[in-house]
CSV table of C-alpha atoms in Angstrom, one decimal:
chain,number,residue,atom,x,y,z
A,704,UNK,CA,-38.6,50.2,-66.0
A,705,UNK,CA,-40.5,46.7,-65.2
A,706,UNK,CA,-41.8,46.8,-62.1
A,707,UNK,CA,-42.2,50.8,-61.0
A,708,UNK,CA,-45.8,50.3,-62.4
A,709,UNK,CA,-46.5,48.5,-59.1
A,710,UNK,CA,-44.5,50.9,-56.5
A,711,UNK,CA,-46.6,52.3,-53.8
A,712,UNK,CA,-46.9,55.8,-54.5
A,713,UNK,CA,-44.6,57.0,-51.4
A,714,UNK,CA,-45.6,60.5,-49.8
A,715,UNK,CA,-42.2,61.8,-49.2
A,716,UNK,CA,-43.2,64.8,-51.3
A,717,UNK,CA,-45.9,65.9,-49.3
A,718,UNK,CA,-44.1,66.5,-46.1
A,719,UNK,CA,-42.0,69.5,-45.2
A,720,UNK,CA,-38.3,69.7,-45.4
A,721,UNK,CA,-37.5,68.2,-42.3
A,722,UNK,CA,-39.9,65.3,-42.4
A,723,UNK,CA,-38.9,64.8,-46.2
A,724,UNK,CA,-35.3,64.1,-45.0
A,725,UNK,CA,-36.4,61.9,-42.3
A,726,UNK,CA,-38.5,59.8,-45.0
A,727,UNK,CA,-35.9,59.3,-47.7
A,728,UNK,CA,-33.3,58.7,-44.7
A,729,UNK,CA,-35.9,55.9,-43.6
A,730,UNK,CA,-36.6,54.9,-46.8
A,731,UNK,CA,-32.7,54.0,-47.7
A,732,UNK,CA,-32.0,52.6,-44.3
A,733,UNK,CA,-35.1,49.7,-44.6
A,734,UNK,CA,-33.7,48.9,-48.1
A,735,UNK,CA,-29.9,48.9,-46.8
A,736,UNK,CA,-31.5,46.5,-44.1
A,737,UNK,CA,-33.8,44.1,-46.7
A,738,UNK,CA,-31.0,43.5,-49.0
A,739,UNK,CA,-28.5,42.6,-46.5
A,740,UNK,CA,-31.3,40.2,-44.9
A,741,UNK,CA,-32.5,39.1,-48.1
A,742,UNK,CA,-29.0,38.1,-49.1
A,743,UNK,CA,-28.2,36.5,-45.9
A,744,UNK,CA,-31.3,34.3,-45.8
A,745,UNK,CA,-32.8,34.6,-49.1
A,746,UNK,CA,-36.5,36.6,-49.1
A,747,UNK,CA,-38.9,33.8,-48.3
A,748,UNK,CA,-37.2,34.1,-44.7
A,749,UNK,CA,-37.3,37.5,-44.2
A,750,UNK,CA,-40.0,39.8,-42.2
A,751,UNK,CA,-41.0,43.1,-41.6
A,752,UNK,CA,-40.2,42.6,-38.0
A,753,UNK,CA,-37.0,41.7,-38.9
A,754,UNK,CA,-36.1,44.4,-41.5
A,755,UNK,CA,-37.3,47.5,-39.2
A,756,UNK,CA,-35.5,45.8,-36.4
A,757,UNK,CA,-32.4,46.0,-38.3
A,758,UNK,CA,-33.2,49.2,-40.0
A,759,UNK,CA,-33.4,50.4,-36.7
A,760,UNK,CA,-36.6,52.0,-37.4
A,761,UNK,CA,-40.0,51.2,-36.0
A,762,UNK,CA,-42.5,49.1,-38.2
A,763,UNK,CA,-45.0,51.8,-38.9
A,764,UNK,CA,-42.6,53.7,-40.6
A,765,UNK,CA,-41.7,50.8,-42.8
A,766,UNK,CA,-45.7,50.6,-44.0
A,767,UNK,CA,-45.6,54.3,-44.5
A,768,UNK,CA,-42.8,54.5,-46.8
A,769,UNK,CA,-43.6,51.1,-48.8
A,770,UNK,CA,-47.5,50.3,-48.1
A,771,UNK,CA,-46.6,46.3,-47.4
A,772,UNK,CA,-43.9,44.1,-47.3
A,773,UNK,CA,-44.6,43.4,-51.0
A,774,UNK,CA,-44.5,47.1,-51.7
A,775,UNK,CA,-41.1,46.8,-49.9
A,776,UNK,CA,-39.8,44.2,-52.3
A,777,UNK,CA,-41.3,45.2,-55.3
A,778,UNK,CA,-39.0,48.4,-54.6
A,779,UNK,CA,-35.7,46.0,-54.2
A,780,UNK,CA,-36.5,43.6,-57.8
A,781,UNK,CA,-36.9,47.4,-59.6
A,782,UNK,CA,-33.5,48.6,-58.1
A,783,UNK,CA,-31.8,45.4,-59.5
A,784,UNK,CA,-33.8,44.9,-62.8
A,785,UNK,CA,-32.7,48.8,-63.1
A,786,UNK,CA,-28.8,47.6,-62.4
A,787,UNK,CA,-29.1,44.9,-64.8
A,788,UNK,CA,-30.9,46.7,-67.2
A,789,UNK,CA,-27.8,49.6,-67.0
A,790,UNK,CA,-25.1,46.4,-67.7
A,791,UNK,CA,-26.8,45.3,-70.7
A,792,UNK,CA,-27.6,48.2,-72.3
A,793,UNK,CA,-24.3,50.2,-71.6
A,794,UNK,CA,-22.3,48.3,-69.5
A,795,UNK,CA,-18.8,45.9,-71.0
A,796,UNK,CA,-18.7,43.2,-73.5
A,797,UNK,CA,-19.8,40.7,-73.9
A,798,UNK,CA,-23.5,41.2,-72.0
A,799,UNK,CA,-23.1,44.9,-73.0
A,800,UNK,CA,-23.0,46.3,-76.2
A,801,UNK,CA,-19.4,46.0,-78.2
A,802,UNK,CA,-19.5,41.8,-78.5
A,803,UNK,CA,-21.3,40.2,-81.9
A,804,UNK,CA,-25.1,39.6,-81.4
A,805,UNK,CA,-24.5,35.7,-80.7
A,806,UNK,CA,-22.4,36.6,-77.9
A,807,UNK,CA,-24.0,39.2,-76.7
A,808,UNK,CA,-26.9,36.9,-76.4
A,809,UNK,CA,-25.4,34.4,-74.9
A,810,UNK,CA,-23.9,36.8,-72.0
A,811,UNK,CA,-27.6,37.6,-71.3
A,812,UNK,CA,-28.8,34.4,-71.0
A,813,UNK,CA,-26.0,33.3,-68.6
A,814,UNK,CA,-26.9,36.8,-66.2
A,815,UNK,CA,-30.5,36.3,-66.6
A,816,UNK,CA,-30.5,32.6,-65.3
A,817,UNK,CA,-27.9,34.0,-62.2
A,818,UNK,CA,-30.9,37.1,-61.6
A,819,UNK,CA,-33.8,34.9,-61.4
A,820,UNK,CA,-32.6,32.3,-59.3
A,821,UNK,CA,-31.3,35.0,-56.6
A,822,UNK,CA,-34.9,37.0,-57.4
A,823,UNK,CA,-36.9,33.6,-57.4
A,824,UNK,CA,-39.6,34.5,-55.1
A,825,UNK,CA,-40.6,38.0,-56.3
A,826,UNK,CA,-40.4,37.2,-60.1
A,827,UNK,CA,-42.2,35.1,-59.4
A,828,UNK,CA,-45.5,36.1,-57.3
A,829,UNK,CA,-45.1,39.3,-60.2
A,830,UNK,CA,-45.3,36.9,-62.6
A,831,UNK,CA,-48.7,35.0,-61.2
A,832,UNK,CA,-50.0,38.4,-62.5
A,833,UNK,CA,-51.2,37.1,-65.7
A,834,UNK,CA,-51.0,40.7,-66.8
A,835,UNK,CA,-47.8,41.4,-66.0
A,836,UNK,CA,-46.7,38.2,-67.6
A,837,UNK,CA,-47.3,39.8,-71.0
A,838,UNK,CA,-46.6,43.1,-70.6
A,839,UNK,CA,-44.8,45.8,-69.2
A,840,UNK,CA,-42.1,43.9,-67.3
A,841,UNK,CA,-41.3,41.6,-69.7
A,842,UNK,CA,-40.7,43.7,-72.5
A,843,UNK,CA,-37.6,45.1,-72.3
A,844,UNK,CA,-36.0,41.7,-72.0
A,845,UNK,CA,-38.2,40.4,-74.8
A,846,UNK,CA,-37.4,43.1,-77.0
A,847,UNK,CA,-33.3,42.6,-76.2
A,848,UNK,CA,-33.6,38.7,-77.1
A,849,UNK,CA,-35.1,39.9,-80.5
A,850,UNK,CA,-33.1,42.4,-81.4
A,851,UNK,CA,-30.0,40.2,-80.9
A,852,UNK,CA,-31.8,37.8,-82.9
A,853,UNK,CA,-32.2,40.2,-85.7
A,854,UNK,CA,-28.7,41.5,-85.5
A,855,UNK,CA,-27.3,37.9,-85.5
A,856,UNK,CA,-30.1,37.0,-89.0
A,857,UNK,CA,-31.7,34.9,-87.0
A,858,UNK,CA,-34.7,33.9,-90.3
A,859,UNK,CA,-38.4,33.4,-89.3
A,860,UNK,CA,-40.5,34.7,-86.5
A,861,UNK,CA,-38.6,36.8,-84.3
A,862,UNK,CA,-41.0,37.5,-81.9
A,863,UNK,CA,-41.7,33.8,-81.0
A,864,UNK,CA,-38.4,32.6,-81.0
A,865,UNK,CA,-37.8,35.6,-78.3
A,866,UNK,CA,-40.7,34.3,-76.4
A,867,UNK,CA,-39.2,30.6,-76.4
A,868,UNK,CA,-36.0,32.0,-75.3
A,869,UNK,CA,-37.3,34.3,-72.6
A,870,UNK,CA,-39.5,31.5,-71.4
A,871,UNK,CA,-36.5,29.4,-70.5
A,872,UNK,CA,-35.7,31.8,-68.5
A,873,UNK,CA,-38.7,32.3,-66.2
A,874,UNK,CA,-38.3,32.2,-62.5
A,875,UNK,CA,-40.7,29.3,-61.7
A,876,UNK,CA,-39.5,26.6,-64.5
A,877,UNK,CA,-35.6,27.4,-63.1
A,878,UNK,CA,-36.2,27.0,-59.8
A,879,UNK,CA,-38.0,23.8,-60.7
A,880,UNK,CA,-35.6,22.8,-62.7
A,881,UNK,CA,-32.8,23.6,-59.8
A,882,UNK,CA,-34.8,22.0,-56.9
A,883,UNK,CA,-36.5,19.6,-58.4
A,884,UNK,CA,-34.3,18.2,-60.9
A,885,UNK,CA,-31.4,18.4,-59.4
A,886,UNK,CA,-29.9,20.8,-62.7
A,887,UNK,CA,-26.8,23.4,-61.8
A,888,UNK,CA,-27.2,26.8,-63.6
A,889,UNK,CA,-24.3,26.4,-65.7
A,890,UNK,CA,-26.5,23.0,-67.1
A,891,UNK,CA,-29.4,25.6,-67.3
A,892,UNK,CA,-26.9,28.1,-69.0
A,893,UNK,CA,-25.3,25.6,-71.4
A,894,UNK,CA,-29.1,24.3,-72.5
A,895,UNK,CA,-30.0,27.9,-73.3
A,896,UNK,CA,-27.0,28.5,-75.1
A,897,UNK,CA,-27.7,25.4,-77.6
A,898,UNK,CA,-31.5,26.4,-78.2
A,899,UNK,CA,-30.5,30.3,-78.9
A,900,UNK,CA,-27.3,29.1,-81.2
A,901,UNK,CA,-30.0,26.8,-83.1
A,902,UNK,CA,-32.4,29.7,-83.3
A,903,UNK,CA,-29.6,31.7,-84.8
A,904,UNK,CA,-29.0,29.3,-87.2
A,905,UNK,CA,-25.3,28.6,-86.0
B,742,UNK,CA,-54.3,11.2,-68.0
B,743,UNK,CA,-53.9,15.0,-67.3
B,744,UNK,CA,-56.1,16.6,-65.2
B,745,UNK,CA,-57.6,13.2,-63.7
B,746,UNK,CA,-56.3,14.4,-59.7
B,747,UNK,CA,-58.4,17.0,-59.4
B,748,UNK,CA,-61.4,15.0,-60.8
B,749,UNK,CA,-64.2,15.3,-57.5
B,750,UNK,CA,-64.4,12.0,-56.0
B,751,UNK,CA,-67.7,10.8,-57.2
B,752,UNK,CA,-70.3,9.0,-55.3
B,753,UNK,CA,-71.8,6.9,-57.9
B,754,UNK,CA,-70.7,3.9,-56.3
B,755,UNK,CA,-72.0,4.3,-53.1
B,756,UNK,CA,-75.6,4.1,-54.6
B,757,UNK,CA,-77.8,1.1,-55.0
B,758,UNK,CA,-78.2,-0.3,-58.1
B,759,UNK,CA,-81.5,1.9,-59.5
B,760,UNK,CA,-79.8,5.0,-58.1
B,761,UNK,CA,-76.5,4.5,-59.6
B,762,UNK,CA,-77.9,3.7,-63.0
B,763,UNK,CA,-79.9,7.4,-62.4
B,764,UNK,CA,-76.4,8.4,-61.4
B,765,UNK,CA,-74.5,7.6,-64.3
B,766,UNK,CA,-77.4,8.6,-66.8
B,767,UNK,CA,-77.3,12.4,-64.9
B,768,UNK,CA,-73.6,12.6,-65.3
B,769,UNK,CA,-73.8,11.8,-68.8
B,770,UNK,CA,-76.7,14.1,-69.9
B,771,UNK,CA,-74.8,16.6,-67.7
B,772,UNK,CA,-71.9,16.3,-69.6
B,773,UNK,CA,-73.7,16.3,-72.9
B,774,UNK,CA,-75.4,19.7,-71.9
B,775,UNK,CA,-72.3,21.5,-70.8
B,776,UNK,CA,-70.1,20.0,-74.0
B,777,UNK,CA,-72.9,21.4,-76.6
B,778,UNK,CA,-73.3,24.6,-74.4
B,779,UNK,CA,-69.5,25.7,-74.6
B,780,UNK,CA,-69.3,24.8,-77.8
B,781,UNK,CA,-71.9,27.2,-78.6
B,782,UNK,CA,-70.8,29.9,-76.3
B,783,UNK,CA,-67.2,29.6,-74.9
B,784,UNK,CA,-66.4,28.1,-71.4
B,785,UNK,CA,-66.8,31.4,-70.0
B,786,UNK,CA,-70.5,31.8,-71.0
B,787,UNK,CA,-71.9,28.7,-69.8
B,788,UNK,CA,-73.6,28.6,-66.1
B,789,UNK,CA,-74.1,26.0,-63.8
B,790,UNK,CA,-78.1,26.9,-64.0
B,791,UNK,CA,-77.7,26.7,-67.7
B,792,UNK,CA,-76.5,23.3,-68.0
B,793,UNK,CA,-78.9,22.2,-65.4
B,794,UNK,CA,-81.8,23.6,-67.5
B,795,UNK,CA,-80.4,22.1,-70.6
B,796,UNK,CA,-79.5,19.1,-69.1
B,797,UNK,CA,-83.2,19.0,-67.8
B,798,UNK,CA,-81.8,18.0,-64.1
B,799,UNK,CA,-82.2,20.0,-60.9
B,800,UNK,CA,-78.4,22.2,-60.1
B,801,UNK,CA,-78.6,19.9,-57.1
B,802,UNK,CA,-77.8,17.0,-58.9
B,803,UNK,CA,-75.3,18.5,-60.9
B,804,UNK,CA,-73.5,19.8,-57.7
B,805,UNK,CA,-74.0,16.3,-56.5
B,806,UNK,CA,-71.9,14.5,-59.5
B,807,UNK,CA,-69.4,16.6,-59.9
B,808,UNK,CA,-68.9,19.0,-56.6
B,809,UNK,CA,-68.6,22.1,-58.6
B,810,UNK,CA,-68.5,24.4,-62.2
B,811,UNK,CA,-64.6,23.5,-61.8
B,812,UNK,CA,-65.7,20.0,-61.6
B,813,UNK,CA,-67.7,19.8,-64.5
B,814,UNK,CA,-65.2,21.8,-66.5
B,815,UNK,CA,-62.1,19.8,-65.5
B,816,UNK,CA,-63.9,16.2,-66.2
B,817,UNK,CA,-64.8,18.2,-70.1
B,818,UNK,CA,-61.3,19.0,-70.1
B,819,UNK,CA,-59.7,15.5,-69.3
B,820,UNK,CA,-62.3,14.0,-71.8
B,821,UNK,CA,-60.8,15.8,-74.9
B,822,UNK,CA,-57.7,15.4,-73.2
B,823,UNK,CA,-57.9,11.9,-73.7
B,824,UNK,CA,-59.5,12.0,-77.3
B,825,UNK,CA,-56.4,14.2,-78.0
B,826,UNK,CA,-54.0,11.4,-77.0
B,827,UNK,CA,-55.4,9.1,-78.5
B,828,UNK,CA,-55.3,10.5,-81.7
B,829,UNK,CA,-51.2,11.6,-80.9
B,830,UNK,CA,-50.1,8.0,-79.7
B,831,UNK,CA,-53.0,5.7,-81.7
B,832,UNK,CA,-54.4,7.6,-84.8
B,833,UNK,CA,-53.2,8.3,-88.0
B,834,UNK,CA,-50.6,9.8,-89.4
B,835,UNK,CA,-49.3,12.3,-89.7
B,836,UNK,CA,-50.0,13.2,-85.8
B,837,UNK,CA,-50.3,9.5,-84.6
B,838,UNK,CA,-47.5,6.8,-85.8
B,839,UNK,CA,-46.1,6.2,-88.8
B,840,UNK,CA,-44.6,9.7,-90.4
B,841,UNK,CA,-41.4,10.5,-90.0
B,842,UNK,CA,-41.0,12.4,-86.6
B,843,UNK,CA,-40.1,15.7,-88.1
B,844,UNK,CA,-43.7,15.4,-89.7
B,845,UNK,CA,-45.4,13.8,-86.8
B,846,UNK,CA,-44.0,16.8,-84.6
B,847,UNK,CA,-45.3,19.4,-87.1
B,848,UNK,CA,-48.6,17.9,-86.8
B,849,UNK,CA,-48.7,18.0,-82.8
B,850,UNK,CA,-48.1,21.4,-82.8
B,851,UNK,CA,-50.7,22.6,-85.1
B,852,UNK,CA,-53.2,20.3,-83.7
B,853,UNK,CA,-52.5,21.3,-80.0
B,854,UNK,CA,-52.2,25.0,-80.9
B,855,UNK,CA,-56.2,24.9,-82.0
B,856,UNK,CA,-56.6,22.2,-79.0
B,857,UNK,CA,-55.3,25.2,-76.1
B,858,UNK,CA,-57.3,27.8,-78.2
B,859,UNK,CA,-60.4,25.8,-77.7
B,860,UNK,CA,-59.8,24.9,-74.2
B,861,UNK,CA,-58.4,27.8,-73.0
B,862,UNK,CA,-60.6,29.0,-70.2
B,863,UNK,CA,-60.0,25.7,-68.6
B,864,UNK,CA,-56.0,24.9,-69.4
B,865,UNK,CA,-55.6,28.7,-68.1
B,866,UNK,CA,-57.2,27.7,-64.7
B,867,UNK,CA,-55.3,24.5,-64.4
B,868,UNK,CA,-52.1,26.2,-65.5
B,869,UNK,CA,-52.2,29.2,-62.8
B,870,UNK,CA,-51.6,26.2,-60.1
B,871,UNK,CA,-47.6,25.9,-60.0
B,872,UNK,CA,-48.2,22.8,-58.7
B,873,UNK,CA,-50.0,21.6,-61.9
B,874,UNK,CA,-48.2,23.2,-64.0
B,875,UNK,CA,-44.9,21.4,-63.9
B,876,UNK,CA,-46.5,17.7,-62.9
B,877,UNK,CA,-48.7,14.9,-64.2
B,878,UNK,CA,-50.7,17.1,-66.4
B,879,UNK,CA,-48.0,18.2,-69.0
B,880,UNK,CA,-45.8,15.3,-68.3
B,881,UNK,CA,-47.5,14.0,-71.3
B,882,UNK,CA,-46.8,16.6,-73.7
B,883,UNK,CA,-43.3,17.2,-72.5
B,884,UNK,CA,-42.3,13.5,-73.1
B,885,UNK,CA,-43.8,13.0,-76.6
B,886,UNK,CA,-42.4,16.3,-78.0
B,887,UNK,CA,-39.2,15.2,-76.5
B,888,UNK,CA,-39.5,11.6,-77.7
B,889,UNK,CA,-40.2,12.8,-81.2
B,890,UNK,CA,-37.1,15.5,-81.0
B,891,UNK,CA,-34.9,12.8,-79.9
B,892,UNK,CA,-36.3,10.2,-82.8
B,893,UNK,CA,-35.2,13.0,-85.6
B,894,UNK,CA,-31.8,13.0,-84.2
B,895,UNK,CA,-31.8,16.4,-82.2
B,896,UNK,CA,-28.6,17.2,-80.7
B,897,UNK,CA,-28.1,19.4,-77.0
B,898,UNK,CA,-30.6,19.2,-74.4
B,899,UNK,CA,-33.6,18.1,-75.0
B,900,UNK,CA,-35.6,18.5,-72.2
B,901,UNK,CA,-35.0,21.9,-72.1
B,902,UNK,CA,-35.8,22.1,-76.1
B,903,UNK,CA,-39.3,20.3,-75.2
B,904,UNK,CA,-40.2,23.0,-72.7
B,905,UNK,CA,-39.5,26.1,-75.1
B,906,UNK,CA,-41.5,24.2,-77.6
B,907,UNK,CA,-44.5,23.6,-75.2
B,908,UNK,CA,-44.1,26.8,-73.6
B,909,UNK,CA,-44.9,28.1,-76.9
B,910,UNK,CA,-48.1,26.3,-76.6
B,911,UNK,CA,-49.4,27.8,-73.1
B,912,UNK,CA,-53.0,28.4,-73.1
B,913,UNK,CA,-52.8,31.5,-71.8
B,914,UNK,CA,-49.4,32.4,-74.2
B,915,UNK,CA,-52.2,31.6,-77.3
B,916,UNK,CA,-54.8,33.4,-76.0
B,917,UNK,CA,-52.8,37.1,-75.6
B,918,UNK,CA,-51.3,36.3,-79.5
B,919,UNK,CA,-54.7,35.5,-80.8
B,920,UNK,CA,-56.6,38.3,-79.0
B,921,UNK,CA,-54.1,41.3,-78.0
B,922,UNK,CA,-51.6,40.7,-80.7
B,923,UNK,CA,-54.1,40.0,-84.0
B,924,UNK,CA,-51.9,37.4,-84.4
B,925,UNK,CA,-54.3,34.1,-86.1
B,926,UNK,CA,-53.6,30.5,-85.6
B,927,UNK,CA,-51.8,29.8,-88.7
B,928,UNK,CA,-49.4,32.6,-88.3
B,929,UNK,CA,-48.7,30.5,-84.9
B,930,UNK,CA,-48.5,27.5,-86.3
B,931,UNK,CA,-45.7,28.5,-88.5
B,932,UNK,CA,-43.7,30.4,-86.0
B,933,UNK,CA,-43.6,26.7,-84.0
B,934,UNK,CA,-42.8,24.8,-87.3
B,935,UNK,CA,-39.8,27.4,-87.6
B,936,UNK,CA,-38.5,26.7,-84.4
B,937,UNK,CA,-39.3,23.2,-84.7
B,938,UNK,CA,-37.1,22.7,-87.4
B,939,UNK,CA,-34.3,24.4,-86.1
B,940,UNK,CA,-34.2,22.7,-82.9
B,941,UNK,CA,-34.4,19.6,-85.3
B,942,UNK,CA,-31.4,21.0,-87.1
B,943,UNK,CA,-32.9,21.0,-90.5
């Protein structure tokens, strides 16, 4: 999964029973409380004050259980990358499987664009991580554009052309795009749609 | 040009005449040194003390002209820079005017593939500021791929068709293909004709 590389060891196995339920119970109640904040004010707003506050815990425990607020988020992206990950590899038509490659493809491109402008700012301090640019997180959605490509006959260099495509996607150039450039994400959407039809050679 | 903001401001004019003429000439057998000492050993080789010594100035003076290593670097970089877009906009064909823009796009591609792999200690510092890298310096690049998209008839978006095509061209994109992937600069070359030509439509 992309981003469990980068998750805090957490210690919840070391304690006894009842301290292992307290943990996990901690654990789920600070990441009940960050996404509820995160999606109220978006993540660039949101503190550790505020999420224990809400969690209803006190702040130490939330360094214990995630190491920093970064640990705390990392945790978040992973749950949702994992969600995402479950609806295009099993979930309905046409982002899951069961829809021609083309579509399938263009489903993906449509959900990615919606996930990293929700995700901005953590994609995107991952992705200042030259090495995590190239490798384990992007992967899987590198390998997905190509295999669609391959399924649809896309001819030439697969492997590049999934780069281009996956590039248009990342979190920096579509917030830039959004904010600076006044786009929408269905204008986003309908630009990545003509590059990937081209690539396919429809 | 490109990376001209982040030029040091130099002093050369506050100097009398003898000193700016002493000036001018260390700046220039500065640069001399550092250009023939990367070329032999890679950006990432080459010390300030080393292009002092071969310079055959004190590291004071070369601090003086150009505030830092960076500065040096950058002021390297934005000299090839220019010579680069020279040749795009003013030389001959088929990368300046004059071939059909199909052709002329080709050529850019091929010719700024071996340009990043040359430069790529330097574009990948330049590139890790977001600020940079969305502004002045690949404003340049951006609008002539786009111009010559738009010039062989290119249908959809084609900003958007510009970026995956520069994207493709990242410095630090090259350098992973190149050195993790045993990938060589021809087999890149033709991977961005491919897609070239499909954006193209032909």
């Amino acid at each position: 999964m992309p981003v469990s590389d980068r998750l805090p060891t957490l210690t919840v196995s070391e304690a006894g029973p009842p301290e292992r339920g307290d943990a996990a119970r901690n654990r789920a109640l600070l990441l009940q409380a960050a996404r509820r904040l995160v999606d109220q004010r978006g993540a660039e707003a949101v503190t550790t004050d505020d999420i224990a506050a809400a969690a209803g815990v006190g702040k130490g425990t939330l360094f214990r259980r995630f190491g920093s607020r970064a640990g705390l988020m990392v945790v978040l992206l992973d749950e949702d990358e994992k969600a995402q990950q479950q609806a295009i590899l099993f979930g309905p038509p046409p982002l899951g499987p069961g829809a021609p490659p083309l579509q399938r493809l263009l489903a993906y491109g449509r959900e990615r664009l919606k996930f990293v402008d929700t995700h901005h700012a953590l994609l995107s301090d991952v992705n200042r991580d030259p090495q995590m640019r190239f490798n384990a997180p992007m992967t899987l959605h590198h390998s997905h554009i190509r295999l669609l490509l391959e399924s649809a006959g896309t001819s030439g260099d697969l492997d590049t052309q999934a780069t281009a495509l996956l590039d248009l996607l990342d979190a920096d150039y579509v917030r830039h795009e959004l904010t600076d450039r006044g786009r929408s994400l269905a204008d986003l959407g309908d630009a990545w749609d003509t590059v990937a039809r081209k690539l396919c050679g429809t």
